[in-house]
Amino acid sequence: MDIHEVAGSGIGEQRELLDSGAVSVTELVEATLERIDRASELGAFIRVLREQARAEAAARDRQRVDGAELGPLHGIPVAVKDEIDVAGVVTTFGTRANRTPAAADAEVVRRLRAAGAVIIGKTAMPEFGQWPFTESSTYGITRNPWDPTRSTGGSSGGSAAAVAAGLVPVALGGDGGGSIRIPAACCGLFGLKPQRGRVSVAPHEHLWWALGVAGPLTRSVLDSAIVYDVIRGGAPADRFSAPDPIMSFEEAARRTDRVLRIGYSTRSPVPMVKLDPEHRRAVEQTAALLAGLGHTVFEVDPDYPDPTPAFFPQFFGGVRAEAESVEYPELLERRTRETLRLGAWARRGVVERAIRKGEALTRKVDRLFDECDLLLTPTLAIRPPAVGVLDGLGSVRAQLAAIPMVAYTGLWNVTGNPAASVPTGVAADGLPLSVQLIGPANGETTILSAAAQLERERPQARASYRIPG
């Protein structure tokens, strides 16, 4: 396999070739850097760590020669969303308002490095991750590798574009209202939002309070499981924690013989949201496929609670908390300053009450899983929109534009349940389709097993993007 093909492959393929000695980490990283540079038109990266990655690659090659014990991601290039600290690099949160590099790696980055990964760069996001569109006045527009005139979604759109274009096999994202699942759906990737507390957000106290979690975007279920087994687990400072899973995530992704009760619904948790017919068909066809695989599949009509009183205080409070940490607040986008004015009421006491309301909603939605092991729904209400969604919009109109993107995802951030965007093919417009699988509390292993079965029956399509040159 040509080294550039290797650089465009998944974790499993890269790991096999590195372990066999067919390629070195240095060769893989050089090819990865070249691919990133040639695909700069996508706007996936805001910072490429060329010299740091080269030095890290050389160190990984020396470890192999020296016979050191190698981690499960040894030599694998990984990109990181720019709300996660990487030592020596400014954490911008998608803004121009920070200038000082982070003093140390975030806990998830430390664990990636300990497993042998090479941190290749920081990926684009909208300012403070507010929007399900990866567009900002600082870094411009991130474009979808399936069709560069279309949005990647957001807020982890840079990470999604990097993986979908084959620039890296995995990129970390964050999900506070759908921000892993939405770009995964727009870009034809697998994106699992883990259970709240599954992955540490240290050194930060929170990621949008109880809403936000961190996790990978990948082209396969197994790749995601491998990364989660590296990064999952709490840290002493974490406010939220999750119990150990019943098996490793990799084992769950390889176990495709589980027979499940799966309820499906196309009803939106947000009233008055119109579902695209392609997305309705994707859910119905996936339900039929799951039934054909031997699962008990039935339509349900969930009694969704209203997440608004729990979501918006944490949304506004999360943006406020991140904005308060920047060095030059006068450089924030006009739209963000409007969000801060609108959310001036979302102070600590209000946010804490919202978290308690979310915990009450969790107890209510848990009853959905008395009758089913998983819930199958759409991921998005609409097709990936044309780029430039946020052009000229203030905060209120941007929030209205976001509703059909987050309608099916945001509830599960309020409740903390794990949920994943699973690719299901390609629509008539040439862009990917997906469905969402939602699990009960701590149900990631069940999601991974079902998603792996779907992937086996319906191999994932690849973006048509061809790297220039």
Tab-separated table of C-alpha atoms in Angstrom:
chain	number	residue	atom	x	y	z
A	1	MET	CA	0.000	0.000	0.000
A	2	ASP	CA	1.311	3.463	-0.912
A	3	ILE	CA	2.225	5.571	2.135
A	4	HIS	CA	-0.413	8.161	1.218
A	5	GLU	CA	-3.054	5.429	1.114
A	6	VAL	CA	-1.836	4.301	4.528
A	7	ALA	CA	-2.208	7.849	5.835
A	8	GLY	CA	-5.804	7.875	4.577
A	9	SER	CA	-6.748	4.572	6.215
A	10	GLY	CA	-8.229	3.728	9.605
A	11	ILE	CA	-6.622	2.873	12.924
A	12	GLY	CA	-6.657	-0.880	12.334
A	13	GLU	CA	-4.884	-0.673	8.978
A	14	GLN	CA	-2.330	1.831	10.233
A	15	ARG	CA	-1.626	-0.172	13.363
A	16	GLU	CA	-1.097	-3.390	11.384
A	17	LEU	CA	1.380	-1.758	8.981
A	18	LEU	CA	3.244	0.001	11.782
A	19	ASP	CA	3.484	-3.206	13.814
A	20	SER	CA	4.758	-5.175	10.822
A	21	GLY	CA	7.447	-2.588	10.102
A	22	ALA	CA	6.046	-1.926	6.622
A	23	VAL	CA	5.975	1.785	7.489
A	24	SER	CA	7.566	3.866	10.229
A	25	VAL	CA	5.793	6.402	12.377
A	26	THR	CA	7.936	9.112	10.824
A	27	GLU	CA	6.849	8.103	7.316
A	28	LEU	CA	3.198	7.977	8.368
A	29	VAL	CA	3.327	11.375	10.054
A	30	GLU	CA	5.089	12.998	7.068
A	31	ALA	CA	2.431	11.633	4.711
A	32	THR	CA	-0.305	12.825	7.086
A	33	LEU	CA	1.163	16.333	7.224
A	34	GLU	CA	1.354	16.433	3.440
A	35	ARG	CA	-2.283	15.363	3.097
A	36	ILE	CA	-3.363	18.023	5.592
A	37	ASP	CA	-1.458	20.734	3.741
A	38	ARG	CA	-2.910	19.712	0.371
A	39	ALA	CA	-6.451	19.727	1.753
A	40	SER	CA	-6.225	23.150	3.413
A	41	GLU	CA	-9.211	24.353	1.354
A	42	LEU	CA	-11.476	22.319	3.648
A	43	GLY	CA	-10.598	24.471	6.653
A	44	ALA	CA	-10.453	21.435	8.938
A	45	PHE	CA	-7.401	22.550	10.925
A	46	ILE	CA	-6.664	25.861	12.592
A	47	ARG	CA	-3.177	24.790	13.711
A	48	VAL	CA	-0.976	21.981	12.366
A	49	LEU	CA	1.737	20.915	14.828
A	50	ARG	CA	4.370	20.018	12.256
A	51	GLU	CA	7.567	20.149	14.283
A	52	GLN	CA	6.008	18.773	17.445
A	53	ALA	CA	4.472	15.868	15.505
A	54	ARG	CA	7.760	15.107	13.752
A	55	ALA	CA	9.605	15.040	17.069
A	56	GLU	CA	6.923	12.829	18.596
A	57	ALA	CA	7.068	10.475	15.587
A	58	ALA	CA	10.828	10.114	15.898
A	59	ALA	CA	10.425	9.301	19.593
A	60	ARG	CA	7.803	6.656	18.778
A	61	ASP	CA	10.150	5.033	16.253
A	62	ARG	CA	12.951	4.945	18.839
A	63	GLN	CA	10.626	3.264	21.329
A	64	ARG	CA	9.950	0.470	18.847
A	65	VAL	CA	13.665	-0.027	18.144
A	66	ASP	CA	14.424	-0.042	21.869
A	67	GLY	CA	11.827	-2.756	22.490
A	68	ALA	CA	9.707	-0.591	24.765
A	69	GLU	CA	6.169	-1.634	25.601
A	70	LEU	CA	3.923	-0.039	22.974
A	71	GLY	CA	0.445	1.330	23.554
A	72	PRO	CA	-2.665	0.545	21.486
A	73	LEU	CA	-2.373	3.811	19.509
A	74	HIS	CA	1.393	3.705	19.014
A	75	GLY	CA	2.248	5.985	16.097
A	76	ILE	CA	-1.368	6.802	15.164
A	77	PRO	CA	-1.882	10.481	14.160
A	78	VAL	CA	-4.737	12.104	16.104
A	79	ALA	CA	-6.299	15.557	15.725
A	80	VAL	CA	-7.855	17.451	18.639
A	81	LYS	CA	-10.754	19.900	18.672
A	82	ASP	CA	-9.639	23.344	19.792
A	83	GLU	CA	-11.544	23.360	23.066
A	84	ILE	CA	-9.217	20.653	24.452
A	85	ASP	CA	-5.825	21.659	25.844
A	86	VAL	CA	-2.625	20.559	24.105
A	87	ALA	CA	0.544	21.576	25.914
A	88	GLY	CA	2.350	24.469	24.261
A	89	VAL	CA	-0.591	25.358	22.003
A	90	VAL	CA	-3.185	28.104	22.501
A	91	THR	CA	-6.655	26.729	23.270
A	92	THR	CA	-8.716	29.184	21.256
A	93	PHE	CA	-12.261	27.796	21.659
A	94	GLY	CA	-12.649	29.004	18.071
A	95	THR	CA	-11.869	32.603	19.039
A	96	ARG	CA	-9.078	35.119	18.489
A	97	ALA	CA	-9.391	36.171	22.141
A	98	ASN	CA	-6.708	33.873	23.606
A	99	ARG	CA	-2.966	34.189	23.068
A	100	THR	CA	-1.241	32.173	25.817
A	101	PRO	CA	-0.399	28.503	25.137
A	102	ALA	CA	-1.777	25.819	27.452
A	103	ALA	CA	0.722	24.807	30.132
A	104	ALA	CA	-0.189	21.114	30.025
A	105	ASP	CA	-2.190	18.548	28.110
A	106	ALA	CA	-5.823	17.935	28.973
A	107	GLU	CA	-6.322	14.554	30.617
A	108	VAL	CA	-7.696	12.993	27.415
A	109	VAL	CA	-4.666	14.194	25.449
A	110	ARG	CA	-2.323	12.881	28.146
A	111	ARG	CA	-3.988	9.466	27.830
A	112	LEU	CA	-3.711	9.534	24.036
A	113	ARG	CA	0.000	10.260	24.247
A	114	ALA	CA	0.465	7.565	26.903
A	115	ALA	CA	-1.125	5.116	24.441
A	116	GLY	CA	1.391	6.151	21.786
A	117	ALA	CA	-0.674	8.562	19.690
A	118	VAL	CA	0.954	11.463	17.829
A	119	ILE	CA	-0.959	14.745	18.214
A	120	ILE	CA	-1.005	16.227	14.713
A	121	GLY	CA	-3.002	19.453	15.114
A	122	LYS	CA	-6.003	21.387	16.414
A	123	THR	CA	-9.297	21.385	14.509
A	124	ALA	CA	-11.789	24.143	13.758
A	125	MET	CA	-14.952	24.925	15.691
A	126	PRO	CA	-17.404	27.838	15.913
A	127	GLU	CA	-16.709	30.273	18.725
A	128	PHE	CA	-17.210	28.399	22.038
A	129	GLY	CA	-18.975	25.629	20.128
A	130	GLN	CA	-22.244	27.538	20.205
A	131	TRP	CA	-23.539	26.499	16.796
A	132	PRO	CA	-24.087	23.259	14.844
A	133	PHE	CA	-22.233	24.913	11.929
A	134	THR	CA	-18.439	25.229	11.854
A	135	GLU	CA	-18.115	28.835	10.778
A	136	SER	CA	-16.355	31.753	12.460
A	137	SER	CA	-15.073	35.208	11.638
A	138	THR	CA	-11.623	34.160	12.873
A	139	TYR	CA	-11.080	30.881	11.016
A	140	GLY	CA	-13.661	31.031	8.253
A	141	ILE	CA	-15.790	28.128	7.052
A	142	THR	CA	-15.061	24.414	7.390
A	143	ARG	CA	-16.279	22.549	4.299
A	144	ASN	CA	-17.808	19.101	3.949
A	145	PRO	CA	-15.546	16.606	2.106
A	146	TRP	CA	-18.633	15.059	0.486
A	147	ASP	CA	-19.497	18.408	-1.103
A	148	PRO	CA	-17.434	21.502	-0.227
A	149	THR	CA	-20.464	23.735	-0.776
A	150	ARG	CA	-22.185	22.043	2.193
A	151	SER	CA	-21.727	22.358	5.949
A	152	THR	CA	-19.922	19.825	8.104
A	153	GLY	CA	-22.340	20.614	10.890
A	154	GLY	CA	-20.801	21.439	14.240
A	155	SER	CA	-19.482	22.189	16.550
A	156	SER	CA	-16.853	19.468	15.990
A	157	GLY	CA	-16.922	20.169	12.255
A	158	GLY	CA	-13.170	20.509	11.848
A	159	SER	CA	-12.644	17.103	13.424
A	160	ALA	CA	-15.340	15.584	11.195
A	161	ALA	CA	-13.893	17.097	8.015
A	162	ALA	CA	-10.394	15.862	8.911
A	163	VAL	CA	-11.568	12.269	9.386
A	164	ALA	CA	-14.039	12.187	6.495
A	165	ALA	CA	-11.380	13.469	4.078
A	166	GLY	CA	-8.913	10.832	5.245
A	167	LEU	CA	-6.487	13.344	6.730
A	168	VAL	CA	-6.383	11.502	10.064
A	169	PRO	CA	-8.012	8.241	11.206
A	170	VAL	CA	-9.455	9.812	14.351
A	171	ALA	CA	-10.109	13.266	15.774
A	172	LEU	CA	-11.385	14.264	19.186
A	173	GLY	CA	-14.566	16.290	19.405
A	174	GLY	CA	-16.910	17.529	22.090
A	175	ASP	CA	-20.689	17.192	22.360
A	176	GLY	CA	-22.795	19.652	24.360
A	177	GLY	CA	-25.985	19.453	22.288
A	178	GLY	CA	-25.090	17.104	19.440
A	179	SER	CA	-21.652	18.391	18.492
A	180	ILE	CA	-20.126	14.947	17.880
A	181	ARG	CA	-23.248	13.344	16.400
A	182	ILE	CA	-24.293	16.224	14.119
A	183	PRO	CA	-20.984	16.529	12.207
A	184	ALA	CA	-20.706	12.734	12.150
A	185	ALA	CA	-24.110	12.642	10.433
A	186	CYS	CA	-23.195	15.398	7.978
A	187	CYS	CA	-19.881	13.757	7.080
A	188	GLY	CA	-20.772	10.043	7.080
A	189	LEU	CA	-18.855	9.077	10.227
A	190	PHE	CA	-19.500	7.110	13.379
A	191	GLY	CA	-19.794	9.447	16.359
A	192	LEU	CA	-20.687	8.257	19.844
A	193	LYS	CA	-21.567	10.732	22.583
A	194	PRO	CA	-20.581	8.796	25.690
A	195	GLN	CA	-22.353	8.622	29.009
A	196	ARG	CA	-21.879	11.762	31.074
A	197	GLY	CA	-18.744	11.306	33.180
A	198	ARG	CA	-17.317	8.556	30.976
A	199	VAL	CA	-14.436	10.744	29.727
A	200	SER	CA	-12.636	13.251	31.924
A	201	VAL	CA	-12.827	16.940	30.971
A	202	ALA	CA	-9.910	17.826	33.289
A	203	PRO	CA	-8.319	20.258	33.800
A	204	HIS	CA	-11.585	22.097	33.250
A	205	GLU	CA	-14.342	21.941	35.844
A	206	HIS	CA	-16.923	21.249	33.167
A	207	LEU	CA	-17.733	21.383	29.469
A	208	TRP	CA	-20.961	23.365	29.395
A	209	TRP	CA	-21.693	22.100	32.899
A	210	ALA	CA	-23.620	18.792	32.759
A	211	LEU	CA	-24.195	18.972	28.986
A	212	GLY	CA	-20.754	18.461	27.453
A	213	VAL	CA	-18.640	15.364	26.934
A	214	ALA	CA	-15.555	14.609	24.847
A	215	GLY	CA	-15.042	11.736	22.423
A	216	PRO	CA	-13.696	10.652	19.029
A	217	LEU	CA	-15.064	10.812	15.502
A	218	THR	CA	-13.964	7.895	13.313
A	219	ARG	CA	-14.813	6.099	10.092
A	220	SER	CA	-15.617	2.811	11.857
A	221	VAL	CA	-17.269	1.615	15.033
A	222	LEU	CA	-14.222	-0.439	16.027
A	223	ASP	CA	-11.857	2.531	15.655
A	224	SER	CA	-14.059	4.558	17.982
A	225	ALA	CA	-14.166	1.733	20.522
A	226	ILE	CA	-10.372	1.398	20.502
A	227	VAL	CA	-9.953	5.110	21.231
A	228	TYR	CA	-12.603	5.109	23.943
A	229	ASP	CA	-10.828	2.278	25.749
A	230	VAL	CA	-7.772	4.555	25.871
A	231	ILE	CA	-9.456	7.764	27.037
A	232	ARG	CA	-12.384	6.604	29.185
A	233	GLY	CA	-12.318	6.852	32.959
A	234	GLY	CA	-12.531	9.715	35.390
A	235	ALA	CA	-9.964	11.937	37.061
A	236	PRO	CA	-10.000	13.122	40.700
A	237	ALA	CA	-11.233	16.624	39.850
A	238	ASP	CA	-14.172	15.502	37.680
A	239	ARG	CA	-17.607	16.521	38.892
A	240	PHE	CA	-19.366	13.698	37.043
A	241	SER	CA	-18.348	10.052	36.871
A	242	ALA	CA	-19.647	6.882	35.245
A	243	PRO	CA	-19.228	3.292	36.455
A	244	ASP	CA	-16.915	0.936	34.619
A	245	PRO	CA	-18.605	-0.715	31.614
A	246	ILE	CA	-19.524	-4.404	31.709
A	247	MET	CA	-16.894	-5.115	29.044
A	248	SER	CA	-14.291	-3.183	27.102
A	249	PHE	CA	-15.649	-1.035	24.301
A	250	GLU	CA	-13.496	-2.939	21.797
A	251	GLU	CA	-15.002	-6.227	22.949
A	252	ALA	CA	-18.492	-4.752	22.574
A	253	ALA	CA	-17.734	-3.557	19.028
A	254	ARG	CA	-16.525	-7.040	18.093
A	255	ARG	CA	-19.551	-8.749	19.655
A	256	THR	CA	-22.189	-8.762	16.944
A	257	ASP	CA	-24.320	-11.656	18.193
A	258	ARG	CA	-26.392	-9.809	20.779
A	259	VAL	CA	-30.173	-9.926	20.279
A	260	LEU	CA	-31.831	-6.715	21.412
A	261	ARG	CA	-35.203	-5.037	21.864
A	262	ILE	CA	-35.080	-1.898	19.743
A	263	GLY	CA	-37.801	0.738	19.706
A	264	TYR	CA	-37.868	3.260	16.882
A	265	SER	CA	-39.507	6.646	16.478
A	266	THR	CA	-39.271	9.542	14.045
A	267	ARG	CA	-41.114	11.962	16.330
A	268	SER	CA	-38.993	14.947	17.304
A	269	PRO	CA	-38.453	15.840	20.963
A	270	VAL	CA	-38.785	19.470	19.787
A	271	PRO	CA	-42.310	20.412	18.615
A	272	MET	CA	-43.010	21.687	15.088
A	273	VAL	CA	-39.762	20.374	13.575
A	274	LYS	CA	-40.287	18.988	10.077
A	275	LEU	CA	-38.358	15.799	9.294
A	276	ASP	CA	-36.791	15.334	5.858
A	277	PRO	CA	-38.352	12.303	4.111
A	278	GLU	CA	-34.886	10.850	3.439
A	279	HIS	CA	-34.253	10.745	7.178
A	280	ARG	CA	-37.602	9.115	7.882
A	281	ARG	CA	-36.815	6.420	5.321
A	282	ALA	CA	-33.351	5.919	6.835
A	283	VAL	CA	-34.910	5.145	10.223
A	284	GLU	CA	-37.557	2.842	8.759
A	285	GLN	CA	-35.052	0.975	6.589
A	286	THR	CA	-32.656	0.601	9.512
A	287	ALA	CA	-35.470	-0.727	11.678
A	288	ALA	CA	-36.265	-3.298	8.988
A	289	LEU	CA	-32.602	-4.283	8.701
A	290	LEU	CA	-32.306	-4.734	12.469
A	291	ALA	CA	-35.434	-6.870	12.488
A	292	GLY	CA	-33.946	-8.977	9.691
A	293	LEU	CA	-30.865	-9.509	11.865
A	294	GLY	CA	-33.043	-11.109	14.517
A	295	HIS	CA	-33.685	-8.198	16.855
A	296	THR	CA	-37.124	-7.459	18.260
A	297	VAL	CA	-37.967	-4.133	16.612
A	298	PHE	CA	-41.136	-2.114	17.190
A	299	GLU	CA	-42.364	1.432	16.764
A	300	VAL	CA	-42.716	3.513	19.924
A	301	ASP	CA	-44.186	6.919	20.718
A	302	PRO	CA	-41.886	8.332	23.402
A	303	ASP	CA	-43.275	10.758	25.924
A	304	TYR	CA	-40.367	13.149	25.552
A	305	PRO	CA	-40.020	15.718	28.347
A	306	ASP	CA	-39.277	19.348	27.526
A	307	PRO	CA	-35.505	19.818	27.989
A	308	THR	CA	-35.573	23.606	27.514
A	309	PRO	CA	-35.546	24.650	31.228
A	310	ALA	CA	-32.532	22.418	31.808
A	311	PHE	CA	-30.687	23.023	28.534
A	312	PHE	CA	-30.654	26.781	28.024
A	313	PRO	CA	-29.308	27.837	31.449
A	314	GLN	CA	-26.416	25.436	30.938
A	315	PHE	CA	-25.886	26.556	27.333
A	316	PHE	CA	-25.738	30.222	28.305
A	317	GLY	CA	-23.823	29.459	31.498
A	318	GLY	CA	-21.323	27.330	29.593
A	319	VAL	CA	-20.643	30.037	27.029
A	320	ARG	CA	-20.343	32.601	29.840
A	321	ALA	CA	-17.845	30.426	31.724
A	322	GLU	CA	-15.643	29.952	28.654
A	323	ALA	CA	-15.864	33.632	27.709
A	324	GLU	CA	-14.815	34.649	31.217
A	325	SER	CA	-11.606	32.622	30.791
A	326	VAL	CA	-10.349	34.362	27.631
A	327	GLU	CA	-7.619	36.995	27.698
A	328	TYR	CA	-9.090	39.537	25.264
A	329	PRO	CA	-12.906	39.466	25.528
A	330	GLU	CA	-13.145	42.574	23.332
A	331	LEU	CA	-12.050	40.370	20.392
A	332	LEU	CA	-15.015	37.999	20.652
A	333	GLU	CA	-17.443	37.862	17.734
A	334	ARG	CA	-20.360	40.266	17.766
A	335	ARG	CA	-22.740	37.288	17.779
A	336	THR	CA	-21.017	35.849	20.863
A	337	ARG	CA	-21.208	39.158	22.703
A	338	GLU	CA	-24.942	39.112	21.984
A	339	THR	CA	-25.183	35.570	23.395
A	340	LEU	CA	-23.434	36.782	26.554
A	341	ARG	CA	-25.887	39.657	26.950
A	342	LEU	CA	-28.849	37.344	26.378
A	343	GLY	CA	-27.474	34.884	28.932
A	344	ALA	CA	-26.497	37.354	31.636
A	345	TRP	CA	-29.113	35.745	33.911
A	346	ALA	CA	-27.472	32.276	33.701
A	347	ARG	CA	-25.340	32.595	36.804
A	348	ARG	CA	-24.094	29.762	39.006
A	349	GLY	CA	-27.259	29.303	41.076
A	350	VAL	CA	-29.470	29.244	37.978
A	351	VAL	CA	-27.178	26.717	36.311
A	352	GLU	CA	-27.168	24.454	39.377
A	353	ARG	CA	-30.970	24.424	39.410
A	354	ALA	CA	-30.941	23.557	35.699
A	355	ILE	CA	-28.608	20.634	36.366
A	356	ARG	CA	-31.046	19.318	38.982
A	357	LYS	CA	-33.907	19.695	36.492
A	358	GLY	CA	-31.881	17.681	34.011
A	359	GLU	CA	-31.383	14.933	36.583
A	360	ALA	CA	-35.158	14.782	37.067
A	361	LEU	CA	-35.594	14.440	33.283
A	362	THR	CA	-33.055	11.616	33.311
A	363	ARG	CA	-35.255	9.640	35.700
A	364	LYS	CA	-38.225	10.221	33.389
A	365	VAL	CA	-36.538	9.138	30.141
A	366	ASP	CA	-35.046	6.106	31.874
A	367	ARG	CA	-38.555	4.667	31.744
A	368	LEU	CA	-38.280	4.563	27.945
A	369	PHE	CA	-35.730	1.805	28.379
A	370	ASP	CA	-37.976	-0.410	30.488
A	371	GLU	CA	-39.427	-1.716	27.222
A	372	CYS	CA	-36.420	-1.491	24.919
A	373	ASP	CA	-32.646	-1.862	25.060
A	374	LEU	CA	-32.044	0.889	22.486
A	375	LEU	CA	-34.017	3.711	20.901
A	376	LEU	CA	-33.589	4.354	17.152
A	377	THR	CA	-34.312	7.876	15.839
A	378	PRO	CA	-33.103	10.313	13.188
A	379	THR	CA	-29.904	12.188	13.989
A	380	LEU	CA	-30.830	15.335	12.040
A	381	ALA	CA	-34.158	16.755	10.900
A	382	ILE	CA	-32.705	18.318	7.728
A	383	ARG	CA	-30.041	17.602	5.120
A	384	PRO	CA	-26.602	19.212	5.595
A	385	PRO	CA	-27.196	22.861	4.646
A	386	ALA	CA	-25.145	25.027	2.305
A	387	VAL	CA	-22.179	26.736	3.920
A	388	GLY	CA	-22.602	30.295	5.125
A	389	VAL	CA	-25.534	29.535	7.412
A	390	LEU	CA	-24.358	32.030	10.007
A	391	ASP	CA	-23.606	34.878	7.603
A	392	GLY	CA	-25.149	38.064	8.953
A	393	LEU	CA	-27.011	36.324	11.763
A	394	GLY	CA	-27.149	37.509	15.349
A	395	SER	CA	-27.403	35.124	18.281
A	396	VAL	CA	-31.196	34.765	18.272
A	397	ARG	CA	-31.480	34.013	14.549
A	398	ALA	CA	-28.511	31.645	14.772
A	399	GLN	CA	-30.262	29.741	17.558
A	400	LEU	CA	-33.392	29.474	15.418
A	401	ALA	CA	-31.309	28.184	12.486
A	402	ALA	CA	-29.807	25.569	14.828
A	403	ILE	CA	-33.129	24.026	15.903
A	404	PRO	CA	-33.563	21.480	13.069
A	405	MET	CA	-29.932	20.413	13.513
A	406	VAL	CA	-30.172	19.773	17.277
A	407	ALA	CA	-33.827	18.737	17.606
A	408	TYR	CA	-33.061	15.013	17.930
A	409	THR	CA	-29.770	15.299	19.798
A	410	GLY	CA	-29.981	17.938	22.534
A	411	LEU	CA	-32.276	16.032	24.935
A	412	TRP	CA	-29.644	13.347	25.455
A	413	ASN	CA	-27.082	15.904	26.607
A	414	VAL	CA	-29.550	17.081	29.242
A	415	THR	CA	-30.158	13.526	30.469
A	416	GLY	CA	-26.573	12.315	30.012
A	417	ASN	CA	-27.534	9.167	28.081
A	418	PRO	CA	-25.090	7.753	25.534
A	419	ALA	CA	-26.144	8.241	21.909
A	420	ALA	CA	-24.460	7.658	18.568
A	421	SER	CA	-24.762	8.785	14.976
A	422	VAL	CA	-24.492	5.707	12.754
A	423	PRO	CA	-24.005	6.006	8.953
A	424	THR	CA	-26.714	4.356	6.866
A	425	GLY	CA	-25.714	5.117	3.287
A	426	VAL	CA	-25.992	7.983	0.834
A	427	ALA	CA	-29.061	10.062	-0.066
A	428	ALA	CA	-30.189	11.194	-3.505
A	429	ASP	CA	-28.269	14.464	-3.048
A	430	GLY	CA	-24.989	12.523	-2.789
A	431	LEU	CA	-24.519	13.344	0.901
A	432	PRO	CA	-24.471	10.786	3.711
A	433	LEU	CA	-27.430	9.551	5.713
A	434	SER	CA	-27.405	8.520	9.351
A	435	VAL	CA	-29.586	7.379	12.216
A	436	GLN	CA	-29.174	7.830	15.954
A	437	LEU	CA	-28.997	4.984	18.460
A	438	ILE	CA	-29.675	6.014	22.063
A	439	GLY	CA	-28.982	3.781	25.033
A	440	PRO	CA	-29.968	3.672	28.683
A	441	ALA	CA	-27.565	5.062	31.248
A	442	ASN	CA	-24.106	3.531	30.763
A	443	GLY	CA	-25.341	1.694	27.683
A	444	GLU	CA	-22.428	2.435	25.339
A	445	THR	CA	-21.532	-1.237	24.948
A	446	THR	CA	-25.038	-2.035	23.699
A	447	ILE	CA	-24.883	0.840	21.199
A	448	LEU	CA	-21.470	-0.275	19.948
A	449	SER	CA	-22.638	-3.842	19.407
A	450	ALA	CA	-25.736	-2.815	17.427
A	451	ALA	CA	-23.815	-0.196	15.429
A	452	ALA	CA	-21.153	-2.764	14.522
A	453	GLN	CA	-23.855	-5.118	13.262
A	454	LEU	CA	-25.287	-2.376	11.060
A	455	GLU	CA	-21.818	-1.509	9.765
A	456	ARG	CA	-21.136	-5.140	8.890
A	457	GLU	CA	-24.351	-5.354	6.866
A	458	ARG	CA	-24.055	-1.912	5.331
A	459	PRO	CA	-20.365	-1.027	4.879
A	460	GLN	CA	-19.688	2.641	5.302
A	461	ALA	CA	-19.433	4.787	2.185
A	462	ARG	CA	-16.448	7.109	1.848
A	463	ALA	CA	-16.515	10.792	0.982
A	464	SER	CA	-15.885	11.548	-2.679
A	465	TYR	CA	-13.332	14.246	-1.813
A	466	ARG	CA	-10.005	13.863	-3.567
A	467	ILE	CA	-7.001	15.548	-2.028
A	468	PRO	CA	-5.552	18.047	-4.537
A	469	GLY	CA	-2.205	17.266	-6.133
